[in-house]
Amino acid sequence: MAGEFGEQKDWLWRNPDPKPSYDMLVIGGGGHGLATAYYLAKQHGITNIAVLEKGWLAGGNMARNTTIIRSNYLWDESAAIYEFSLKEWERLPGELDYDFLFSQRGVLNLAHTLQDVRDSIRRVGANQLNGVDGEWLEPDEVAKVCPIVNVSPEVRYPVLGATFQPRAGIAKHDHVAWALARALDSMGVDLIQNCEVTGFALSTSSTSGARRVVGVETTRGRIDAGVIGLTSAGHSSVLAAKAGFRLPVQSHPLQALVSELYQPVHPTVVMSNHVHVYVSQAHKGELVMGAGVDSYNGYGQRGSFHVIEHQMAAALELFPIFGTARLLRTWGGIVDVSPDASPIIGPTPVDNLFVNCGWGTGGFKATPGAGFAMAHTMATGEAHELNRPFGLERFVSGALIDEHGAAAVAH
Amino acid sequence: MLLLTCPWCGPRDETEYHYGGEAHVPYPEDPSALSDQQWAEYLFYRDNPSGLFAERWSHSGGCRRWFNVVRDTRTYAVHAVYTAADPRPEIEVNP
């Protein structure tokens, strides 16, 4: 295979066949799966592990998101894990010796109604108490940060101000995946692509009746492991069903799009909850835009056109300059949305089987934090303080972390 | 854009409808008798299959009535439309 590509020799990772058994398995070779394996190997010294990916590495939501990184969430539990992630985004490129093109150009979250303004100012206060950088900007200050935003009071939903987190930004998602994959490979971790998990091998205790995972069935044969982590985003429910339990998530299509390449016009990231679009300009020059999920459950990696139309209308109201821009490409990913729009990281009803899911529309920014917390949980059997509030038990106890709306964007 | 056929109004664009999630989830007969775990399952847990899914839609931009649809969540093809009073129709599952 390699020969077909002529001169290229420096492959970043091997393409090994699966071994019959490992200490641990991570199911899903996206950003979160790679990050989980990375912290297992780097932080906990567990390197006899494999990442199983049904397609190719980082070809799911990792290749389909809008790469926005920020930590300006309202609730303490969310701010903790997203701010941890942001600090890792600042640190990891050095440790991995790989430029993520992490550009800390800041994010503006626009407010268009009096309630938006009140919620935004409250969130800035909460952020500052949690050590997350952020400030409230009046419309004229918004225009200084991003001159192409229309702050005219004449539009249907005028910009009444915005929160600004200067340390937020965007990164190159492929670089993140390649950097992690290269590091994992060099530590001896097997990255196994084209390997779909088709079932779980479970053993049932004759005394307690508890079920424990001992391995998986895959399209490339049976693989045994003592501990298994599910990091499969939109397909988490499908895999959980194979292991005999349900998760409180629903999978929806989430669409995004890019324009053709333009000269730099957009210096930051702009998100609007109310007219509902988020926009940045990628390093190459495409305007990258996204918005909310399609309403219905779907695994088709595509959604309905009217959702795109709605987000274009929002983009044009905020950025009249985009009126002459041309669409290059739209796509969809499958996001698993939880009832409180917060993730689920922790044990499952099956012993030794852990899950990291429910990130919904916001998983990319959390890649390092999710991987760190999941690896800690898999390695020690105990939740880290970062993910202790994010277990499945919160849906029974009622201790929800309700980021719907609070998170500065509608999900 | 989905094209859904309201049982009362006929075929209309998806934008006339509002999604209601999984169908056939009855309110518990005796809610106070449920354990916290059972209440959590009623409140927060829904099936999420990749394949045929029975779901609720409301014709919110038309007659405002609720009805059920069996739709394939992989292809988005609609296999059946029926009223909330009807049982879920048997449909051959395509592999």
Short mmCIF file of C-alpha atoms in Angstrom, two decimals:
data_model
loop_
_atom_site.label_atom_id
_atom_site.label_comp_id
_atom_site.label_asym_id
_atom_site.label_seq_id
_atom_site.Cartn_x
_atom_site.Cartn_y
_atom_site.Cartn_z
CA MET A 1 0.00 0.00 0.00
CA ALA A 2 2.68 2.46 1.04
CA GLY A 3 4.54 1.78 -2.20
CA GLU A 4 1.67 3.14 -4.25
CA PHE A 5 2.41 6.58 -2.87
CA GLY A 6 5.94 6.66 -4.19
CA GLU A 7 8.34 8.81 -2.27
CA GLN A 8 6.35 9.32 0.90
CA LYS A 9 7.92 7.30 3.70
CA ASP A 10 7.24 9.19 6.87
CA TRP A 11 3.92 7.74 7.96
CA LEU A 12 2.84 9.23 11.26
CA TRP A 13 1.48 5.96 12.61
CA ARG A 14 1.52 2.23 11.84
CA ASN A 15 -1.57 0.41 10.65
CA PRO A 16 -1.34 -2.75 12.77
CA ASP A 17 -3.56 -5.82 12.90
CA PRO A 18 -5.33 -6.23 16.23
CA LYS A 19 -3.73 -8.45 18.85
CA PRO A 20 -5.98 -11.02 20.56
CA SER A 21 -5.90 -9.09 23.81
CA TYR A 22 -4.98 -5.77 25.40
CA ASP A 23 -5.08 -4.31 28.89
CA MET A 24 -7.57 -1.74 27.73
CA LEU A 25 -9.53 -0.78 24.61
CA VAL A 26 -10.88 2.57 23.52
CA ILE A 27 -13.78 2.31 21.07
CA GLY A 28 -13.86 5.23 18.67
CA GLY A 29 -10.82 6.78 17.01
CA GLY A 30 -12.00 10.36 17.00
CA GLY A 31 -10.55 13.20 19.00
CA HIS A 32 -11.92 12.01 22.32
CA GLY A 33 -10.81 8.41 21.75
CA LEU A 34 -7.31 9.45 20.74
CA ALA A 35 -7.07 11.85 23.68
CA THR A 36 -8.30 9.16 26.10
CA ALA A 37 -5.64 6.76 24.83
CA TYR A 38 -3.04 9.52 24.99
CA TYR A 39 -3.64 10.26 28.66
CA LEU A 40 -3.85 6.53 29.47
CA ALA A 41 -0.40 6.08 27.97
CA LYS A 42 1.20 9.36 28.99
CA GLN A 43 -0.38 10.02 32.39
CA HIS A 44 -0.97 6.49 33.63
CA GLY A 45 1.72 4.51 31.79
CA ILE A 46 -0.81 2.10 30.32
CA THR A 47 0.45 1.43 26.82
CA ASN A 48 -0.79 -2.10 26.09
CA ILE A 49 -3.95 -0.61 24.67
CA ALA A 50 -5.66 -0.21 21.32
CA VAL A 51 -8.00 2.34 19.79
CA LEU A 52 -10.66 0.66 17.61
CA GLU A 53 -12.11 2.77 14.81
CA LYS A 54 -14.80 1.52 12.43
CA GLY A 55 -13.75 3.90 9.67
CA TRP A 56 -10.58 5.95 9.55
CA LEU A 57 -9.03 7.96 12.35
CA ALA A 58 -10.76 11.26 13.08
CA GLY A 59 -13.20 10.86 10.19
CA GLY A 60 -16.39 11.40 12.18
CA ASN A 61 -17.24 14.53 14.14
CA MET A 62 -13.54 15.32 14.49
CA ALA A 63 -13.56 16.10 10.75
CA ARG A 64 -16.96 17.79 10.81
CA ASN A 65 -16.91 20.36 13.59
CA THR A 66 -16.29 24.09 13.43
CA THR A 67 -13.15 23.89 15.65
CA ILE A 68 -14.23 26.55 18.14
CA ILE A 69 -12.45 26.34 21.48
CA ARG A 70 -13.71 28.31 24.48
CA SER A 71 -14.42 27.77 28.17
CA ASN A 72 -16.94 30.51 28.99
CA TYR A 73 -19.63 28.16 30.32
CA LEU A 74 -21.98 29.27 33.09
CA TRP A 75 -21.95 26.43 35.60
CA ASP A 76 -18.97 25.63 37.83
CA GLU A 77 -18.78 21.98 36.73
CA SER A 78 -18.72 22.95 33.04
CA ALA A 79 -16.28 25.82 33.49
CA ALA A 80 -13.90 23.47 35.32
CA ILE A 81 -13.65 20.86 32.58
CA TYR A 82 -13.71 23.30 29.66
CA GLU A 83 -11.13 25.59 31.28
CA PHE A 84 -8.95 22.55 32.01
CA SER A 85 -9.27 21.71 28.32
CA LEU A 86 -8.39 25.23 27.25
CA LYS A 87 -5.22 25.14 29.35
CA GLU A 88 -4.35 21.80 27.73
CA TRP A 89 -4.94 23.30 24.28
CA GLU A 90 -2.38 25.94 25.25
CA ARG A 91 0.10 23.32 26.51
CA LEU A 92 -0.32 20.24 24.29
CA PRO A 93 1.19 21.52 21.03
CA GLY A 94 4.51 21.90 22.86
CA GLU A 95 4.32 18.50 24.52
CA LEU A 96 3.34 16.81 21.24
CA ASP A 97 5.77 18.90 19.21
CA TYR A 98 3.05 19.60 16.66
CA ASP A 99 1.51 22.93 15.74
CA PHE A 100 -2.29 22.74 16.14
CA LEU A 101 -2.60 26.20 14.54
CA PHE A 102 -4.39 27.05 17.78
CA SER A 103 -5.23 30.68 17.18
CA GLN A 104 -6.44 32.45 20.35
CA ARG A 105 -8.36 35.12 18.51
CA GLY A 106 -11.15 35.34 21.07
CA VAL A 107 -14.85 34.60 20.90
CA LEU A 108 -17.73 37.06 20.97
CA ASN A 109 -21.09 35.76 22.19
CA LEU A 110 -23.59 38.35 21.02
CA ALA A 111 -26.62 39.48 22.99
CA HIS A 112 -29.70 40.62 21.07
CA THR A 113 -32.38 40.95 23.74
CA LEU A 114 -32.60 42.38 27.24
CA GLN A 115 -32.69 38.82 28.61
CA ASP A 116 -29.60 37.95 26.52
CA VAL A 117 -27.83 40.96 28.04
CA ARG A 118 -28.71 39.97 31.59
CA ASP A 119 -27.74 36.32 31.06
CA SER A 120 -24.50 37.31 29.38
CA ILE A 121 -23.42 39.69 32.14
CA ARG A 122 -24.28 37.03 34.70
CA ARG A 123 -22.20 34.48 32.77
CA VAL A 124 -19.22 36.84 32.58
CA GLY A 125 -19.43 37.24 36.36
CA ALA A 126 -19.59 33.47 36.84
CA ASN A 127 -16.65 33.03 34.48
CA GLN A 128 -14.52 35.56 36.34
CA LEU A 129 -15.27 33.84 39.66
CA ASN A 130 -14.13 30.57 38.08
CA GLY A 131 -10.90 32.04 36.74
CA VAL A 132 -12.15 32.04 33.15
CA ASP A 133 -11.23 35.17 31.23
CA GLY A 134 -14.15 37.18 29.98
CA GLU A 135 -15.62 40.64 29.80
CA TRP A 136 -18.80 42.38 28.74
CA LEU A 137 -18.55 44.62 25.66
CA GLU A 138 -20.94 47.34 24.55
CA PRO A 139 -21.87 47.46 20.85
CA ASP A 140 -19.17 50.02 19.94
CA GLU A 141 -16.56 47.79 21.60
CA VAL A 142 -17.93 44.78 19.72
CA ALA A 143 -17.36 46.68 16.49
CA LYS A 144 -13.76 47.34 17.49
CA VAL A 145 -13.10 43.63 18.06
CA CYS A 146 -14.92 42.57 14.89
CA PRO A 147 -15.50 45.48 12.49
CA ILE A 148 -17.61 43.45 10.04
CA VAL A 149 -20.37 42.72 12.57
CA ASN A 150 -23.39 44.87 11.86
CA VAL A 151 -24.07 46.73 15.13
CA SER A 152 -26.67 49.01 13.58
CA PRO A 153 -29.75 49.47 15.78
CA GLU A 154 -31.85 49.27 12.59
CA VAL A 155 -31.75 45.49 12.13
CA ARG A 156 -34.43 43.10 13.31
CA TYR A 157 -32.36 41.82 16.26
CA PRO A 158 -29.81 44.55 17.03
CA VAL A 159 -26.54 43.69 18.76
CA LEU A 160 -26.95 45.00 22.30
CA GLY A 161 -23.49 43.90 23.37
CA ALA A 162 -21.44 40.74 23.71
CA THR A 163 -19.33 38.70 26.04
CA PHE A 164 -15.72 38.35 24.93
CA GLN A 165 -13.31 35.60 25.94
CA PRO A 166 -9.89 36.60 24.55
CA ARG A 167 -8.22 33.20 25.15
CA ALA A 168 -10.82 31.35 23.07
CA GLY A 169 -10.11 30.58 19.43
CA ILE A 170 -9.94 27.95 16.73
CA ALA A 171 -7.51 25.12 15.94
CA LYS A 172 -6.81 22.85 13.00
CA HIS A 173 -8.71 19.69 13.88
CA ASP A 174 -6.71 17.39 11.60
CA HIS A 175 -3.45 18.50 13.19
CA VAL A 176 -4.83 17.65 16.61
CA ALA A 177 -5.71 14.13 15.51
CA TRP A 178 -2.44 13.59 13.67
CA ALA A 179 -0.40 14.85 16.62
CA LEU A 180 -2.17 12.55 19.06
CA ALA A 181 -2.01 9.57 16.70
CA ARG A 182 1.72 10.04 16.09
CA ALA A 183 2.40 10.27 19.84
CA LEU A 184 0.28 7.21 20.56
CA ASP A 185 2.01 5.19 17.90
CA SER A 186 5.43 6.13 19.25
CA MET A 187 4.35 4.92 22.72
CA GLY A 188 3.38 1.55 21.24
CA VAL A 189 -0.39 2.03 21.25
CA ASP A 190 -2.18 0.22 18.41
CA LEU A 191 -4.48 2.39 16.30
CA ILE A 192 -6.73 -0.08 14.50
CA GLN A 193 -8.82 1.32 11.67
CA ASN A 194 -11.58 -0.38 9.66
CA CYS A 195 -12.45 -2.30 12.80
CA GLU A 196 -16.10 -2.03 13.79
CA VAL A 197 -17.25 -3.31 17.15
CA THR A 198 -20.20 -5.63 16.54
CA GLY A 199 -20.76 -6.92 20.06
CA PHE A 200 -19.47 -7.15 23.62
CA ALA A 201 -18.27 -10.22 25.47
CA LEU A 202 -19.74 -10.06 28.97
CA SER A 203 -19.30 -12.32 31.96
CA THR A 204 -21.98 -12.50 34.63
CA SER A 205 -21.09 -13.00 38.27
CA SER A 206 -22.74 -16.16 39.62
CA THR A 207 -23.06 -14.57 43.06
CA SER A 208 -24.05 -10.94 42.49
CA GLY A 209 -25.38 -11.21 38.95
CA ALA A 210 -23.26 -8.20 37.99
CA ARG A 211 -22.20 -8.06 34.37
CA ARG A 212 -18.59 -7.32 33.50
CA VAL A 213 -17.09 -6.66 30.09
CA VAL A 214 -14.22 -8.94 29.07
CA GLY A 215 -13.82 -8.13 25.38
CA VAL A 216 -15.42 -7.16 22.11
CA GLU A 217 -16.43 -8.84 18.89
CA THR A 218 -15.29 -6.87 15.87
CA THR A 219 -15.23 -7.10 12.11
CA ARG A 220 -11.57 -8.05 12.58
CA GLY A 221 -12.19 -10.75 15.18
CA ARG A 222 -12.54 -11.08 18.93
CA ILE A 223 -10.38 -8.81 21.09
CA ASP A 224 -10.16 -9.28 24.86
CA ALA A 225 -9.53 -6.49 27.33
CA GLY A 226 -9.92 -5.89 31.05
CA VAL A 227 -11.24 -2.36 30.74
CA ILE A 228 -13.07 -0.78 27.82
CA GLY A 229 -13.96 2.84 27.15
CA LEU A 230 -16.73 3.95 24.77
CA THR A 231 -15.92 7.24 23.07
CA SER A 232 -18.10 6.95 20.02
CA ALA A 233 -20.13 10.18 20.10
CA GLY A 234 -23.23 9.89 17.90
CA HIS A 235 -23.09 6.09 17.88
CA SER A 236 -22.81 5.69 21.67
CA SER A 237 -26.43 4.50 21.96
CA VAL A 238 -25.91 1.89 19.25
CA LEU A 239 -22.89 0.44 21.07
CA ALA A 240 -24.56 0.67 24.48
CA ALA A 241 -27.50 -1.33 23.08
CA LYS A 242 -25.05 -4.05 22.03
CA ALA A 243 -23.84 -4.18 25.65
CA GLY A 244 -27.43 -4.33 26.90
CA PHE A 245 -28.12 -0.89 28.34
CA ARG A 246 -29.56 2.47 27.31
CA LEU A 247 -28.03 5.93 27.52
CA PRO A 248 -30.01 9.16 28.03
CA VAL A 249 -28.89 10.65 24.73
CA GLN A 250 -30.53 11.25 21.36
CA SER A 251 -28.52 11.38 18.13
CA HIS A 252 -29.19 14.30 15.82
CA PRO A 253 -27.65 15.57 12.59
CA LEU A 254 -25.63 18.75 13.09
CA GLN A 255 -24.76 20.65 9.94
CA ALA A 256 -21.96 23.06 9.18
CA LEU A 257 -20.65 24.71 6.05
CA VAL A 258 -17.78 26.65 4.55
CA SER A 259 -17.63 29.39 1.96
CA GLU A 260 -15.08 29.69 -0.78
CA LEU A 261 -11.68 31.10 0.25
CA TYR A 262 -11.47 34.81 0.97
CA GLN A 263 -8.90 37.31 2.16
CA PRO A 264 -8.87 37.67 5.95
CA VAL A 265 -11.96 39.68 6.92
CA HIS A 266 -13.02 38.06 10.16
CA PRO A 267 -10.53 38.50 13.02
CA THR A 268 -12.29 36.57 15.78
CA VAL A 269 -15.06 34.04 16.41
CA VAL A 270 -18.64 35.31 16.58
CA MET A 271 -21.47 33.31 18.06
CA SER A 272 -25.07 34.40 18.28
CA ASN A 273 -27.46 32.37 20.33
CA HIS A 274 -30.48 34.42 19.42
CA VAL A 275 -30.32 34.70 15.63
CA HIS A 276 -28.35 31.46 15.86
CA VAL A 277 -25.22 31.14 13.86
CA TYR A 278 -21.55 30.93 14.70
CA VAL A 279 -18.85 32.11 12.35
CA SER A 280 -15.09 32.17 12.13
CA GLN A 281 -12.61 32.31 9.29
CA ALA A 282 -10.29 29.35 8.89
CA HIS A 283 -6.57 29.83 8.36
CA LYS A 284 -6.90 29.06 4.66
CA GLY A 285 -9.65 31.66 4.28
CA GLU A 286 -12.96 29.82 4.30
CA LEU A 287 -15.74 31.30 6.38
CA VAL A 288 -16.78 28.43 8.67
CA MET A 289 -20.35 28.49 9.94
CA GLY A 290 -22.61 26.31 12.01
CA ALA A 291 -25.77 26.52 14.06
CA GLY A 292 -28.18 24.16 15.77
CA VAL A 293 -29.08 20.53 15.27
CA ASP A 294 -31.81 19.24 13.03
CA SER A 295 -34.83 18.53 15.23
CA TYR A 296 -35.21 14.84 14.40
CA ASN A 297 -33.14 11.84 15.39
CA GLY A 298 -30.79 10.85 12.59
CA TYR A 299 -27.65 8.90 11.84
CA GLY A 300 -27.40 9.98 8.21
CA GLN A 301 -24.60 12.57 8.56
CA ARG A 302 -26.86 14.97 6.69
CA GLY A 303 -29.73 17.21 7.63
CA SER A 304 -32.45 19.32 6.10
CA PHE A 305 -31.76 22.27 3.84
CA HIS A 306 -34.02 24.71 5.67
CA VAL A 307 -31.67 24.48 8.67
CA ILE A 308 -28.82 25.72 6.47
CA GLU A 309 -31.09 28.40 5.03
CA HIS A 310 -31.95 29.63 8.52
CA GLN A 311 -28.33 29.89 9.58
CA MET A 312 -27.46 31.72 6.34
CA ALA A 313 -30.21 34.24 7.05
CA ALA A 314 -28.71 34.78 10.50
CA ALA A 315 -25.20 35.13 9.09
CA LEU A 316 -26.33 37.70 6.55
CA GLU A 317 -28.08 39.79 9.18
CA LEU A 318 -24.95 39.87 11.31
CA PHE A 319 -22.46 40.14 8.44
CA PRO A 320 -23.91 42.01 5.44
CA ILE A 321 -20.46 41.71 3.80
CA PHE A 322 -21.13 37.98 3.34
CA GLY A 323 -23.84 38.81 0.80
CA THR A 324 -21.45 38.19 -2.06
CA ALA A 325 -19.76 35.15 -0.50
CA ARG A 326 -20.32 31.81 -2.12
CA LEU A 327 -20.95 28.49 -0.49
CA LEU A 328 -18.32 25.83 -1.07
CA ARG A 329 -19.51 22.84 0.92
CA THR A 330 -22.01 21.73 3.55
CA TRP A 331 -21.89 18.57 5.63
CA GLY A 332 -23.41 16.94 8.67
CA GLY A 333 -22.16 15.03 11.66
CA ILE A 334 -24.07 12.97 14.22
CA VAL A 335 -24.14 14.45 17.69
CA ASP A 336 -25.43 12.74 20.83
CA VAL A 337 -27.41 15.25 22.85
CA SER A 338 -28.10 14.62 26.54
CA PRO A 339 -31.15 15.96 28.40
CA ASP A 340 -29.18 18.71 30.18
CA ALA A 341 -26.81 19.45 27.27
CA SER A 342 -23.89 18.30 29.42
CA PRO A 343 -21.64 15.32 28.80
CA ILE A 344 -21.72 11.91 30.44
CA ILE A 345 -18.33 10.56 31.57
CA GLY A 346 -18.14 7.63 33.94
CA PRO A 347 -19.17 4.06 34.71
CA THR A 348 -22.02 2.25 32.97
CA PRO A 349 -24.33 -0.53 34.22
CA VAL A 350 -21.67 -2.99 32.92
CA ASP A 351 -18.58 -3.28 35.13
CA ASN A 352 -15.26 -2.21 33.60
CA LEU A 353 -17.10 -0.57 30.70
CA PHE A 354 -16.92 3.23 30.85
CA VAL A 355 -18.56 5.81 28.65
CA ASN A 356 -17.72 9.29 27.45
CA CYS A 357 -20.66 10.64 25.47
CA GLY A 358 -23.40 13.25 25.40
CA TRP A 359 -21.13 16.09 24.30
CA GLY A 360 -23.77 17.08 21.79
CA THR A 361 -22.69 20.03 19.72
CA GLY A 362 -19.69 21.02 21.86
CA GLY A 363 -17.26 18.13 21.97
CA PHE A 364 -14.29 19.38 19.98
CA LYS A 365 -13.28 22.08 22.45
CA ALA A 366 -13.35 19.51 25.25
CA THR A 367 -11.11 16.98 23.50
CA PRO A 368 -8.23 17.19 26.02
CA GLY A 369 -10.39 17.44 29.14
CA ALA A 370 -12.66 14.59 28.09
CA GLY A 371 -9.66 12.41 27.29
CA PHE A 372 -7.96 13.29 30.58
CA ALA A 373 -11.04 12.58 32.70
CA MET A 374 -11.96 9.42 30.81
CA ALA A 375 -8.41 8.06 31.06
CA HIS A 376 -8.34 8.76 34.81
CA THR A 377 -11.67 6.97 35.23
CA MET A 378 -10.58 3.95 33.18
CA ALA A 379 -7.16 3.72 34.86
CA THR A 380 -8.33 4.07 38.45
CA GLY A 381 -11.95 2.94 38.29
CA GLU A 382 -12.87 6.24 39.95
CA ALA A 383 -14.10 9.49 38.46
CA HIS A 384 -11.69 12.43 38.49
CA GLU A 385 -13.02 15.54 40.22
CA LEU A 386 -13.46 17.02 36.74
CA ASN A 387 -15.98 14.37 35.69
CA ARG A 388 -17.49 13.34 39.04
CA PRO A 389 -20.52 15.63 38.47
CA PHE A 390 -20.98 14.23 34.95
CA GLY A 391 -21.93 10.63 35.77
CA LEU A 392 -25.10 8.84 34.69
CA GLU A 393 -26.36 8.95 38.29
CA ARG A 394 -27.22 12.63 37.96
CA PHE A 395 -30.30 11.68 35.95
CA VAL A 396 -31.54 9.71 38.97
CA SER A 397 -30.44 12.14 41.67
CA GLY A 398 -31.67 15.16 39.73
CA ALA A 399 -28.31 16.97 40.04
CA LEU A 400 -28.42 18.05 36.41
CA ILE A 401 -25.90 20.51 34.95
CA ASP A 402 -28.31 22.43 32.83
CA GLU A 403 -26.30 24.12 30.10
CA HIS A 404 -29.27 24.54 27.74
CA GLY A 405 -29.01 28.19 26.84
CA ALA A 406 -26.69 28.81 29.80
CA ALA A 407 -23.71 27.58 27.78
CA ALA A 408 -23.80 30.68 25.57
CA VAL A 409 -25.24 28.83 22.62
CA ALA A 410 -28.45 26.93 22.05
CA HIS A 411 -27.93 23.23 21.50
CA MET B 1 -36.08 18.62 3.98
CA LEU B 2 -38.39 15.80 5.02
CA LEU B 3 -41.75 15.45 3.30
CA LEU B 4 -44.23 14.17 5.87
CA THR B 5 -47.85 13.27 5.24
CA CYS B 6 -50.16 14.56 7.94
CA PRO B 7 -52.99 12.02 8.35
CA TRP B 8 -55.50 14.90 8.17
CA CYS B 9 -53.91 17.48 5.84
CA GLY B 10 -51.80 15.44 3.43
CA PRO B 11 -48.16 15.88 2.37
CA ARG B 12 -46.43 18.99 3.70
CA ASP B 13 -42.84 20.18 4.13
CA GLU B 14 -40.98 19.41 7.34
CA THR B 15 -41.03 23.10 8.26
CA GLU B 16 -44.78 22.84 9.02
CA TYR B 17 -44.14 20.24 11.69
CA HIS B 18 -42.67 20.06 15.16
CA TYR B 19 -40.73 17.03 16.32
CA GLY B 20 -41.85 15.15 19.42
CA GLY B 21 -39.28 12.38 19.87
CA GLU B 22 -39.98 8.72 20.59
CA ALA B 23 -43.59 7.55 20.33
CA HIS B 24 -45.36 5.04 22.56
CA VAL B 25 -43.91 6.27 25.85
CA PRO B 26 -46.97 6.27 28.13
CA TYR B 27 -47.22 8.34 31.27
CA PRO B 28 -46.71 5.98 34.23
CA GLU B 29 -49.93 4.44 35.55
CA ASP B 30 -48.94 5.24 39.14
CA PRO B 31 -46.11 7.79 39.13
CA SER B 32 -45.76 7.88 42.91
CA ALA B 33 -45.02 4.15 42.93
CA LEU B 34 -41.93 4.52 40.72
CA SER B 35 -38.42 4.32 42.14
CA ASP B 36 -36.04 7.21 41.38
CA GLN B 37 -34.37 5.00 38.76
CA GLN B 38 -37.70 4.22 37.07
CA TRP B 39 -38.69 7.88 37.12
CA ALA B 40 -35.32 8.81 35.56
CA GLU B 41 -35.97 6.27 32.82
CA TYR B 42 -39.42 7.65 32.13
CA LEU B 43 -38.14 11.23 32.13
CA PHE B 44 -34.72 11.06 30.46
CA TYR B 45 -34.16 7.71 28.71
CA ARG B 46 -35.45 7.17 25.18
CA ASP B 47 -34.58 4.64 22.51
CA ASN B 48 -32.08 5.99 20.00
CA PRO B 49 -31.79 3.36 17.29
CA SER B 50 -29.88 3.53 14.04
CA GLY B 51 -32.69 2.17 11.88
CA LEU B 52 -36.47 2.13 12.21
CA PHE B 53 -37.80 4.53 14.84
CA ALA B 54 -41.40 5.25 15.86
CA GLU B 55 -41.59 8.96 16.62
CA ARG B 56 -44.14 11.71 17.25
CA TRP B 57 -44.71 14.73 15.04
CA SER B 58 -47.12 17.62 15.47
CA HIS B 59 -48.53 19.48 12.50
CA SER B 60 -47.91 22.71 14.39
CA GLY B 61 -48.10 24.91 11.29
CA GLY B 62 -51.35 23.33 10.14
CA CYS B 63 -54.07 21.38 11.97
CA ARG B 64 -51.97 21.27 15.16
CA ARG B 65 -52.67 17.56 15.69
CA TRP B 66 -50.12 14.97 16.82
CA PHE B 67 -49.48 11.76 14.93
CA ASN B 68 -46.85 9.02 14.71
CA VAL B 69 -44.31 8.17 12.03
CA VAL B 70 -42.04 5.17 11.56
CA ARG B 71 -38.91 6.53 9.94
CA ASP B 72 -35.50 5.05 9.21
CA THR B 73 -32.93 7.18 11.06
CA ARG B 74 -30.19 6.09 8.64
CA THR B 75 -31.92 6.90 5.33
CA TYR B 76 -34.66 9.24 6.69
CA ALA B 77 -37.17 7.26 4.59
CA VAL B 78 -40.71 7.34 6.04
CA HIS B 79 -42.19 3.83 6.30
CA ALA B 80 -45.52 4.52 8.00
CA VAL B 81 -47.72 7.34 9.22
CA TYR B 82 -50.50 6.58 11.70
CA THR B 83 -52.57 8.28 14.35
CA ALA B 84 -51.65 8.28 18.02
CA ALA B 85 -54.57 5.95 18.69
CA ASP B 86 -53.13 3.23 16.45
CA PRO B 87 -50.53 0.64 17.44
CA ARG B 88 -47.10 0.73 15.84
CA PRO B 89 -47.40 -1.08 12.49
CA GLU B 90 -45.24 -4.11 11.79
CA ILE B 91 -42.59 -3.24 9.22
CA GLU B 92 -40.01 -5.48 7.62
CA VAL B 93 -36.60 -4.41 8.85
CA ASN B 94 -34.14 -3.86 6.08
CA PRO B 95 -30.63 -4.92 7.14
#
